[in-house]
Short mmCIF file of C-alpha atoms in Angstrom, two decimals:
data_model
loop_
_atom_site.label_atom_id
_atom_site.label_comp_id
_atom_site.label_asym_id
_atom_site.label_seq_id
_atom_site.Cartn_x
_atom_site.Cartn_y
_atom_site.Cartn_z
CA UNK A 1 -6.21 42.55 1.39
CA UNK A 2 -4.61 39.93 -0.76
CA UNK A 3 -6.87 37.35 -2.39
CA UNK A 4 -5.68 33.79 -2.55
CA UNK A 5 -5.13 32.19 -5.92
CA UNK A 6 -8.19 30.39 -7.26
CA UNK A 7 -7.65 26.67 -7.55
CA UNK A 8 -9.14 24.91 -10.54
CA UNK A 9 -10.20 21.30 -9.97
CA UNK A 10 -10.99 19.22 -13.03
CA UNK A 11 -13.65 16.53 -13.00
CA UNK A 12 -12.67 12.88 -13.08
CA UNK A 13 -13.40 10.98 -16.32
CA UNK A 14 -16.38 9.24 -14.72
CA UNK A 15 -17.94 12.49 -13.46
CA UNK A 16 -20.23 13.29 -16.36
CA UNK A 17 -23.97 13.56 -16.81
CA UNK A 18 -25.46 10.39 -18.30
CA UNK A 19 -28.89 10.56 -19.91
CA UNK A 20 -29.97 6.90 -19.91
CA UNK A 21 -28.84 4.91 -16.88
CA UNK A 22 -29.72 1.75 -15.00
CA UNK A 23 -29.00 0.84 -11.39
CA UNK A 24 -29.44 -2.53 -9.70
CA UNK A 25 -29.77 -3.03 -5.95
CA UNK A 26 -28.22 -6.48 -5.73
CA UNK A 27 -29.57 -9.24 -3.50
CA UNK A 28 -28.84 -12.94 -3.17
CA UNK A 29 -31.98 -14.22 -4.90
CA UNK A 30 -33.00 -11.20 -6.98
CA UNK A 31 -32.13 -7.63 -7.83
CA UNK A 32 -34.21 -4.46 -7.90
CA UNK A 33 -33.67 -2.75 -11.25
CA UNK A 34 -34.24 0.98 -11.77
CA UNK A 35 -34.03 2.56 -15.23
CA UNK A 36 -33.90 6.38 -15.45
CA UNK A 37 -34.46 7.93 -18.86
CA UNK A 38 -35.77 11.26 -20.19
CA UNK A 39 -39.56 11.55 -20.26
CA UNK A 40 -41.25 10.91 -23.61
CA UNK A 41 -43.13 14.23 -23.32
CA UNK A 42 -39.91 16.17 -23.97
CA UNK A 43 -40.44 18.46 -20.97
CA UNK A 44 -36.95 17.72 -19.64
CA UNK A 45 -38.22 15.70 -16.71
CA UNK A 46 -36.84 12.28 -15.80
CA UNK A 47 -38.76 9.03 -15.48
CA UNK A 48 -37.80 6.10 -13.24
CA UNK A 49 -39.05 2.55 -13.84
CA UNK A 50 -38.46 -0.01 -11.10
CA UNK A 51 -39.01 -3.78 -11.13
CA UNK A 52 -37.50 -6.97 -9.68
CA UNK A 53 -35.45 -9.46 -11.70
CA UNK A 54 -34.47 -12.93 -10.42
CA UNK A 55 -30.75 -13.50 -10.05
CA UNK A 56 -30.72 -16.31 -12.63
CA UNK A 57 -28.76 -16.56 -15.84
CA UNK A 58 -31.73 -16.51 -18.22
CA UNK A 59 -33.42 -13.65 -16.41
CA UNK A 60 -30.26 -11.54 -16.35
CA UNK A 61 -29.61 -12.22 -20.04
CA UNK A 62 -33.16 -11.13 -20.79
CA UNK A 63 -32.54 -7.94 -18.79
CA UNK A 64 -29.32 -7.32 -20.73
CA UNK A 65 -31.20 -7.51 -24.04
CA UNK A 66 -33.91 -5.19 -22.72
CA UNK A 67 -31.39 -2.61 -21.54
CA UNK A 68 -29.58 -2.71 -24.88
CA UNK A 69 -32.84 -2.09 -26.73
CA UNK A 70 -33.52 0.93 -24.51
CA UNK A 71 -30.10 2.41 -25.24
CA UNK A 72 -28.87 2.36 -21.66
CA UNK A 73 -25.47 4.05 -21.52
CA UNK A 74 -24.29 2.93 -18.06
CA UNK A 75 -25.30 0.27 -15.55
CA UNK A 76 -24.35 0.56 -11.87
CA UNK A 77 -24.15 -2.34 -9.45
CA UNK A 78 -23.72 -2.12 -5.70
CA UNK A 79 -20.97 -4.39 -4.40
CA UNK A 80 -22.90 -6.75 -2.12
CA UNK A 81 -20.88 -9.81 -1.08
CA UNK A 82 -20.37 -11.97 -4.20
CA UNK A 83 -23.97 -11.58 -5.37
CA UNK A 84 -22.99 -8.88 -7.88
CA UNK A 85 -20.95 -11.29 -10.01
CA UNK A 86 -23.80 -12.84 -12.02
CA UNK A 87 -25.05 -9.37 -12.91
CA UNK A 88 -21.65 -7.91 -13.77
CA UNK A 89 -20.36 -10.85 -15.80
CA UNK A 90 -23.48 -11.35 -17.91
CA UNK A 91 -24.24 -7.66 -18.51
CA UNK A 92 -20.62 -6.93 -19.39
CA UNK A 93 -20.49 -9.90 -21.77
CA UNK A 94 -23.57 -8.48 -23.52
CA UNK A 95 -21.66 -5.28 -24.32
CA UNK A 96 -23.11 -2.96 -21.69
CA UNK A 97 -21.01 -0.41 -19.82
CA UNK A 98 -21.18 -1.79 -16.27
CA UNK A 99 -19.57 -0.25 -13.21
CA UNK A 100 -19.27 -1.72 -9.73
CA UNK A 101 -19.39 0.72 -6.81
CA UNK A 102 -18.61 0.40 -3.14
CA UNK A 103 -21.68 0.21 -0.90
CA UNK A 104 -20.10 2.83 1.36
CA UNK A 105 -20.13 5.38 -1.48
CA UNK A 106 -23.82 4.91 -2.32
CA UNK A 107 -25.31 4.97 1.16
CA UNK A 108 -28.62 6.83 1.16
CA UNK A 109 -28.94 10.02 3.20
CA UNK A 110 -30.24 9.48 6.74
CA UNK A 111 -33.82 10.24 7.67
CA UNK A 112 -35.35 8.54 4.62
CA UNK A 113 -36.99 5.09 4.37
CA UNK A 114 -34.67 2.18 3.57
CA UNK A 115 -36.15 -0.12 0.91
CA UNK A 116 -34.75 -1.90 -2.12
CA UNK A 117 -36.91 0.23 -4.39
CA UNK A 118 -35.70 3.54 -2.96
CA UNK A 119 -32.12 2.30 -2.88
CA UNK A 120 -32.18 1.45 -6.59
CA UNK A 121 -33.72 4.86 -7.44
CA UNK A 122 -31.10 6.65 -5.36
CA UNK A 123 -28.35 4.63 -7.03
CA UNK A 124 -29.71 5.55 -10.46
CA UNK A 125 -29.80 9.26 -9.55
CA UNK A 126 -26.19 9.16 -8.41
CA UNK A 127 -25.23 7.37 -11.63
CA UNK A 128 -26.82 9.90 -13.97
CA UNK A 129 -25.05 12.77 -12.21
CA UNK A 130 -21.62 11.07 -12.29
CA UNK A 131 -21.21 11.04 -8.50
CA UNK A 132 -19.97 7.45 -8.22
CA UNK A 133 -16.42 6.14 -8.40
CA UNK A 134 -16.25 2.78 -10.18
CA UNK A 135 -14.35 -0.01 -8.47
CA UNK A 136 -11.52 -1.85 -10.18
CA UNK A 137 -12.68 -5.11 -11.77
CA UNK A 138 -9.95 -6.83 -13.83
CA UNK A 139 -10.46 -8.64 -17.11
CA UNK A 140 -11.85 -12.18 -17.27
CA UNK A 141 -8.41 -13.74 -17.74
CA UNK A 142 -6.95 -11.86 -14.78
CA UNK A 143 -9.99 -12.80 -12.68
CA UNK A 144 -9.39 -16.45 -13.50
CA UNK A 145 -5.73 -16.10 -12.53
CA UNK A 146 -6.80 -14.32 -9.33
CA UNK A 147 -9.06 -17.24 -8.38
CA UNK A 148 -6.13 -19.65 -8.57
CA UNK A 149 -3.70 -17.44 -6.63
CA UNK A 150 -6.23 -16.71 -3.91
CA UNK A 151 -7.09 -20.39 -3.57
CA UNK A 152 -3.39 -21.17 -3.27
CA UNK A 153 -3.02 -18.55 -0.54
CA UNK A 154 -6.02 -19.95 1.34
CA UNK A 155 -4.78 -23.55 1.10
CA UNK A 156 -1.33 -22.47 2.24
CA UNK A 157 -2.92 -20.91 5.31
CA UNK A 158 -4.89 -24.11 5.94
CA UNK A 159 -1.70 -26.17 5.69
CA UNK A 160 0.00 -23.89 8.22
CA UNK A 161 -2.89 -24.45 10.64
CA UNK A 162 -2.50 -28.23 10.32
CA UNK A 163 1.20 -27.92 11.12
CA UNK A 164 0.25 -25.92 14.21
CA UNK A 165 -2.21 -28.62 15.26
CA UNK A 166 0.51 -31.22 14.83
CA UNK A 167 2.86 -29.19 17.00
CA UNK A 168 0.15 -28.94 19.65
CA UNK A 169 -0.30 -32.72 19.49
CA UNK A 170 3.44 -33.24 20.03
CA UNK A 171 3.31 -30.93 23.05
CA UNK A 172 0.53 -33.11 24.46
CA UNK A 173 2.83 -36.13 23.98
CA UNK A 174 5.65 -34.26 25.82
CA UNK A 175 7.73 -34.20 22.63
CA UNK A 176 9.62 -30.86 22.50
CA UNK A 177 11.41 -31.31 19.17
CA UNK A 178 10.20 -27.92 17.91
CA UNK A 179 12.18 -26.27 20.71
CA UNK A 180 15.38 -27.59 19.11
CA UNK A 181 14.52 -27.57 15.41
CA UNK A 182 13.99 -24.24 13.69
CA UNK A 183 10.73 -25.37 12.06
CA UNK A 184 8.39 -28.30 12.35
CA UNK A 185 8.12 -28.86 8.59
CA UNK A 186 11.80 -29.72 8.06
CA UNK A 187 12.79 -33.09 6.59
CA UNK A 188 14.52 -34.13 9.82
CA UNK A 189 11.45 -33.49 11.98
CA UNK A 190 9.24 -35.22 9.42
CA UNK A 191 11.41 -38.36 9.57
CA UNK A 192 11.27 -38.35 13.37
CA UNK A 193 7.46 -37.99 13.40
CA UNK A 194 7.10 -40.79 10.84
CA UNK A 195 9.29 -43.02 13.03
CA UNK A 196 7.21 -42.17 16.12
CA UNK A 197 4.04 -43.12 14.22
CA UNK A 198 5.68 -46.39 13.11
CA UNK A 199 6.32 -47.30 16.74
CA UNK A 200 9.89 -46.17 17.36
CA UNK A 201 10.20 -44.72 20.87
CA UNK A 202 13.98 -44.73 21.50
CA UNK A 203 15.01 -41.04 21.63
CA UNK A 204 18.60 -41.83 20.59
CA UNK A 205 17.44 -43.61 17.47
CA UNK A 206 15.06 -40.76 16.69
CA UNK A 207 17.80 -38.15 17.25
CA UNK A 208 20.05 -40.06 14.86
CA UNK A 209 17.66 -39.20 12.02
CA UNK A 210 18.73 -35.58 12.11
CA UNK A 211 20.19 -34.14 8.92
CA UNK A 212 22.66 -31.38 8.21
CA UNK A 213 23.39 -28.94 11.02
CA UNK A 214 20.79 -30.54 13.28
CA UNK A 215 23.29 -33.36 13.90
CA UNK A 216 25.25 -30.95 16.07
CA UNK A 217 22.26 -30.80 18.45
CA UNK A 218 22.19 -34.54 19.14
CA UNK A 219 22.17 -34.24 22.95
CA UNK A 220 19.34 -31.65 22.91
CA UNK A 221 17.36 -33.78 20.47
CA UNK A 222 17.61 -36.81 22.72
CA UNK A 223 16.19 -34.80 25.62
CA UNK A 224 13.43 -33.22 23.54
CA UNK A 225 12.35 -36.56 22.03
CA UNK A 226 11.95 -38.21 25.43
CA UNK A 227 8.22 -38.12 26.10
CA UNK A 228 4.98 -40.13 26.28
CA UNK A 229 4.02 -40.57 22.64
CA UNK A 230 1.46 -43.41 22.53
CA UNK A 231 -0.78 -45.09 19.93
CA UNK A 232 -3.57 -42.51 20.01
CA UNK A 233 -1.02 -39.75 19.34
CA UNK A 234 0.26 -41.79 16.41
CA UNK A 235 -3.23 -42.16 14.92
CA UNK A 236 -3.97 -38.46 15.19
CA UNK A 237 -0.53 -37.48 13.85
CA UNK A 238 -1.10 -39.72 10.81
CA UNK A 239 -4.41 -37.94 10.09
CA UNK A 240 -2.77 -34.53 10.32
CA UNK A 241 0.13 -35.52 8.08
CA UNK A 242 -2.33 -36.90 5.53
CA UNK A 243 -4.15 -33.56 5.47
CA UNK A 244 -0.84 -31.72 5.10
CA UNK A 245 0.30 -33.93 2.21
CA UNK A 246 -3.07 -33.54 0.47
CA UNK A 247 -2.93 -29.77 0.73
CA UNK A 248 0.68 -29.77 -0.52
CA UNK A 249 -0.34 -31.74 -3.62
CA UNK A 250 -3.23 -29.32 -4.26
CA UNK A 251 -0.93 -26.31 -3.85
CA UNK A 252 1.50 -27.82 -6.37
CA UNK A 253 -1.36 -28.32 -8.85
CA UNK A 254 -2.48 -24.71 -8.39
CA UNK A 255 1.07 -23.44 -8.90
CA UNK A 256 1.37 -25.33 -12.18
CA UNK A 257 -2.01 -23.97 -13.30
CA UNK A 258 -0.97 -20.41 -12.39
CA UNK A 259 2.21 -20.68 -14.45
CA UNK A 260 0.22 -21.97 -17.43
CA UNK A 261 -2.28 -19.10 -17.16
CA UNK A 262 0.50 -16.53 -16.91
CA UNK A 263 2.04 -17.92 -20.09
CA UNK A 264 -1.25 -17.29 -21.94
CA UNK A 265 -1.98 -13.90 -20.36
CA UNK A 266 -1.82 -11.13 -22.97
CA UNK A 267 0.68 -8.33 -22.54
CA UNK A 268 -0.25 -4.92 -21.20
CA UNK A 269 -0.40 -1.63 -23.06
CA UNK A 270 2.15 -0.80 -25.72
CA UNK A 271 4.82 1.32 -24.03
CA UNK A 272 5.78 4.80 -25.10
CA UNK A 273 9.60 5.17 -25.02
CA UNK A 274 9.33 8.97 -24.87
CA UNK A 275 6.82 9.04 -22.03
CA UNK A 276 8.31 11.02 -19.12
CA UNK A 277 7.76 10.27 -15.48
CA UNK A 278 4.55 11.89 -14.15
CA UNK A 279 6.50 14.21 -11.88
CA UNK A 280 9.18 15.01 -14.44
CA UNK A 281 11.83 13.30 -12.32
CA UNK A 282 13.61 10.00 -12.38
CA UNK A 283 11.33 7.12 -11.56
CA UNK A 284 12.36 5.58 -8.23
CA UNK A 285 13.91 2.16 -8.56
CA UNK A 286 14.11 2.32 -12.37
CA UNK A 287 16.72 3.29 -14.88
CA UNK A 288 16.10 6.89 -15.95
CA UNK A 289 17.38 6.71 -19.54
CA UNK A 290 17.31 3.41 -21.37
CA UNK A 291 20.14 2.82 -23.86
CA UNK A 292 19.40 3.20 -27.55
CA UNK A 293 19.63 -0.55 -28.17
CA UNK A 294 16.70 -1.08 -25.77
CA UNK A 295 14.36 1.18 -27.76
CA UNK A 296 13.08 -1.66 -29.92
CA UNK A 297 12.48 -3.83 -26.87
CA UNK A 298 10.53 -1.00 -25.17
CA UNK A 299 8.15 -0.75 -28.12
CA UNK A 300 7.09 -4.37 -27.60
CA UNK A 301 5.05 -4.87 -24.42
CA UNK A 302 6.55 -7.66 -22.30
CA UNK A 303 4.50 -10.73 -21.47
CA UNK A 304 3.38 -11.72 -17.99
CA UNK A 305 6.31 -14.15 -17.74
CA UNK A 306 8.72 -11.31 -18.53
CA UNK A 307 7.11 -9.10 -15.89
CA UNK A 308 7.48 -11.89 -13.32
CA UNK A 309 11.24 -11.85 -13.93
CA UNK A 310 11.36 -8.03 -13.73
CA UNK A 311 9.34 -7.86 -10.49
CA UNK A 312 11.52 -10.63 -9.05
CA UNK A 313 14.43 -8.17 -9.11
CA UNK A 314 12.78 -5.99 -6.47
CA UNK A 315 14.15 -6.80 -2.98
CA UNK A 316 11.73 -8.96 -1.02
CA UNK A 317 9.64 -10.08 -4.01
CA UNK A 318 9.95 -13.63 -5.31
CA UNK A 319 8.25 -15.39 -8.23
CA UNK A 320 5.31 -16.48 -6.06
CA UNK A 321 4.70 -12.93 -4.77
CA UNK A 322 5.03 -11.52 -8.28
CA UNK A 323 2.35 -13.93 -9.49
CA UNK A 324 -0.03 -12.71 -6.80
CA UNK A 325 0.70 -9.06 -7.62
CA UNK A 326 -0.10 -9.53 -11.30
CA UNK A 327 -3.22 -11.52 -10.44
CA UNK A 328 -4.51 -8.73 -8.19
CA UNK A 329 -3.74 -5.63 -10.29
CA UNK A 330 -3.17 -7.06 -13.77
CA UNK A 331 -0.74 -5.73 -16.36
CA UNK A 332 -2.81 -2.80 -17.65
CA UNK A 333 -2.15 0.28 -15.53
CA UNK A 334 -4.59 2.49 -17.47
CA UNK A 335 -7.07 2.04 -14.59
CA UNK A 336 -4.52 3.66 -12.27
CA UNK A 337 -3.38 6.94 -13.90
CA UNK A 338 -0.65 7.49 -11.31
CA UNK A 339 1.14 5.47 -8.68
CA UNK A 340 -0.85 7.38 -6.06
CA UNK A 341 -4.11 5.97 -7.44
CA UNK A 342 -2.80 2.42 -7.08
CA UNK A 343 -1.48 3.10 -3.57
CA UNK A 344 -4.80 4.63 -2.55
CA UNK A 345 -6.75 1.67 -3.98
CA UNK A 346 -4.54 -0.75 -2.03
CA UNK A 347 -5.05 1.36 1.13
CA UNK A 348 -1.35 1.82 1.82
CA UNK A 349 -1.62 5.54 2.53
CA UNK A 350 -3.37 7.21 5.48
CA UNK A 351 -6.59 9.10 4.85
CA UNK A 352 -6.19 12.89 5.05
CA UNK A 353 -8.62 14.72 7.34
CA UNK A 354 -8.45 18.52 7.00
CA UNK A 355 -10.78 21.05 8.59
CA UNK A 356 -9.81 24.70 8.82
CA UNK A 357 -6.19 25.00 9.86
CA UNK A 358 -6.12 21.57 11.43
CA UNK A 359 -4.92 18.65 9.32
CA UNK A 360 -4.67 15.09 10.64
CA UNK A 361 -4.25 11.64 9.12
CA UNK A 362 -6.65 8.75 9.54
CA UNK A 363 -6.13 5.04 9.23
CA UNK A 364 -5.04 3.35 6.02
CA UNK A 365 -8.14 1.15 5.75
CA UNK A 366 -8.52 -2.48 4.77
CA UNK A 367 -7.91 -2.59 1.03
CA UNK A 368 -7.04 -5.72 -0.93
CA UNK A 369 -5.93 -8.18 1.75
CA UNK A 370 -4.18 -10.57 -0.65
CA UNK A 371 -2.11 -7.80 -2.23
CA UNK A 372 -1.38 -6.16 1.12
CA UNK A 373 -0.24 -9.52 2.52
CA UNK A 374 2.39 -10.14 -0.16
CA UNK A 375 3.55 -6.51 -0.07
CA UNK A 376 3.89 -6.65 3.72
CA UNK A 377 5.87 -9.88 3.43
CA UNK A 378 8.07 -8.32 0.76
CA UNK A 379 8.61 -5.22 2.93
CA UNK A 380 9.64 -7.30 5.94
CA UNK A 381 12.00 -9.38 3.80
CA UNK A 382 13.43 -6.43 1.88
CA UNK A 383 14.08 -4.61 5.15
CA UNK A 384 16.77 -7.18 5.96
CA UNK A 385 18.72 -6.60 2.73
CA UNK A 386 21.60 -4.25 2.02
CA UNK A 387 19.62 -2.25 -0.52
CA UNK A 388 17.91 1.13 -0.75
CA UNK A 389 14.68 -0.36 0.61
CA UNK A 390 16.56 -2.10 3.40
CA UNK A 391 18.28 1.12 4.43
CA UNK A 392 14.97 2.99 4.23
CA UNK A 393 13.44 0.36 6.49
CA UNK A 394 16.19 0.77 9.08
CA UNK A 395 15.92 4.58 8.96
CA UNK A 396 12.16 4.63 9.47
CA UNK A 397 11.83 1.92 12.11
CA UNK A 398 13.80 4.01 14.60
CA UNK A 399 11.12 6.71 14.78
CA UNK A 400 7.95 5.19 13.31
CA UNK A 401 7.84 1.67 14.75
CA UNK A 402 7.73 -1.66 12.95
CA UNK A 403 4.13 -1.72 11.72
CA UNK A 404 4.13 1.77 10.19
CA UNK A 405 7.53 1.11 8.68
CA UNK A 406 6.30 -2.04 6.96
CA UNK A 407 3.37 -0.07 5.51
CA UNK A 408 5.75 2.65 4.28
CA UNK A 409 8.12 0.15 2.64
CA UNK A 410 5.18 -1.72 1.11
CA UNK A 411 4.01 1.55 -0.39
CA UNK A 412 7.48 2.21 -1.85
CA UNK A 413 7.51 -1.27 -3.38
CA UNK A 414 4.06 -0.71 -4.88
CA UNK A 415 5.19 2.59 -6.43
CA UNK A 416 8.12 0.78 -8.05
CA UNK A 417 5.76 -1.91 -9.33
CA UNK A 418 3.47 0.70 -10.87
CA UNK A 419 6.35 2.32 -12.76
CA UNK A 420 7.54 -1.05 -14.04
CA UNK A 421 4.05 -2.05 -15.21
CA UNK A 422 3.03 1.36 -16.55
CA UNK A 423 6.27 1.69 -18.54
CA UNK A 424 7.02 -1.78 -19.95
CA UNK A 425 10.65 -2.17 -20.88
CA UNK A 426 11.83 -0.13 -17.90
CA UNK A 427 14.31 -2.09 -15.82
CA UNK A 428 14.66 -2.08 -12.06
CA UNK A 429 17.76 -0.41 -10.70
CA UNK A 430 18.48 -0.33 -6.98
CA UNK A 431 19.45 3.12 -5.73
CA UNK A 432 21.91 1.64 -3.24
CA UNK A 433 22.38 1.68 0.51
CA UNK A 434 24.24 5.02 0.44
CA UNK A 435 21.60 6.86 -1.61
CA UNK A 436 20.56 9.11 1.30
CA UNK A 437 24.10 9.57 2.61
CA UNK A 438 25.25 10.94 -0.74
CA UNK A 439 22.60 13.66 -0.52
CA UNK A 440 23.49 14.93 2.94
CA UNK A 441 24.29 18.64 3.13
CA UNK A 442 27.64 18.38 4.92
CA UNK A 443 27.89 22.09 5.57
CA UNK A 444 24.45 22.28 7.11
CA UNK A 445 25.05 19.25 9.33
CA UNK A 446 28.41 20.67 10.43
CA UNK A 447 26.83 23.97 11.39
CA UNK A 448 24.14 22.19 13.39
CA UNK A 449 26.68 20.15 15.35
CA UNK A 450 28.86 23.18 16.02
CA UNK A 451 25.84 25.18 17.19
CA UNK A 452 24.83 22.38 19.57
CA UNK A 453 28.33 22.11 21.04
CA UNK A 454 28.57 25.87 21.51
CA UNK A 455 25.21 25.83 23.29
CA UNK A 456 26.74 23.33 25.73
CA UNK A 457 29.63 25.72 26.47
CA UNK A 458 32.38 24.39 24.20
CA UNK A 459 34.67 26.32 21.87
CA UNK A 460 34.74 24.42 18.59
CA UNK A 461 37.70 24.42 16.21
CA UNK A 462 37.30 22.39 13.04
CA UNK A 463 40.30 20.64 11.50
CA UNK A 464 40.07 18.65 8.29
CA UNK A 465 40.90 14.96 8.65
CA UNK A 466 44.02 13.70 6.93
#
């Protein structure tokens, strides 16, 4: 009987026994602190001390000083809403090693009482045995940049909702201009709405305000602008336009602030020109061997502004999307040893479920919704291009459907981004539309076609084309 080869699995860097730990069960108004240290008797037993600390700046700073005096090596916080921030920020600023963990990973075993005291003790026990995976928390500068990009995304969504409300108002006034115009936020439609608010009701005059190619739709515009727009519609439309203009001004301010923060953001790790790809192969979407005259440039880590220009070369990604990507994952890829770690953190790969001989895949999960949104948008846009990603999109959508294809393309884009960020100085190089066609085994495909025709009863004679 043959024995299978023994597989050796190494521990993760965080999986180590810690002697002096602290765990905090976070709440809105206070936190339950548990400190686990070796007993003073020297018998090898462990001692847990539990007490409550108010979630206030002075109280947390006092706790930080107390933990430092006790020689606490690691502090664990449970990610509860946004209540963990005051604890993480202040304890980290005091020089303590703080890790944030997902509440799903620290759930207590069933059948035991559920109290804040027992939860903090359980969290401390998991911490000392290295059984927790720390969550990714970027640096303070990246967190500040992330606040601006997320606020811009939220305000952009709010502005879209106001445009939708305005369109609904026009439908109530029997104005069907959005059935003729491609979008409601075009300059031509804006001029027509402003004229309607000012009191102009003649549809021919309103249709004459069309610009560019919309002038060719004059007859349709006249019909669509014939309605029952009255004074109360005008008052409500003015309110909606005011909200839209206010949000637009705020979005412009946020964009300027984001560009200023990116200019001050420090560069990532110093690149290693001789560092090979993790799999020993050519990195997808990047140039395999940089010329000798680029060696000096590769030794200097590029700034955030340089990375924006490099990421902008990827099909589907623009400057705005690149800003969001850097704000969500930062420039330092040391927290993600491989591209697979980053993909798994973003939840762009299905969960593997294996039991016995049966292996299935689960759902991808939620992940970072801001990062997933821009990657999904980039995947949908890149799928329309004549590039490697566009051809990959068209190949997959035939058998996997649109939603799964977008997730697959988003994952490919994220892998490219990881290689570009983990190896500063590496340039993006599109593999081309015919990348897969060049790797087709012509002989194998010919044999398959001949075998299929013979199975249908045909005699096949192959003649080379002229």
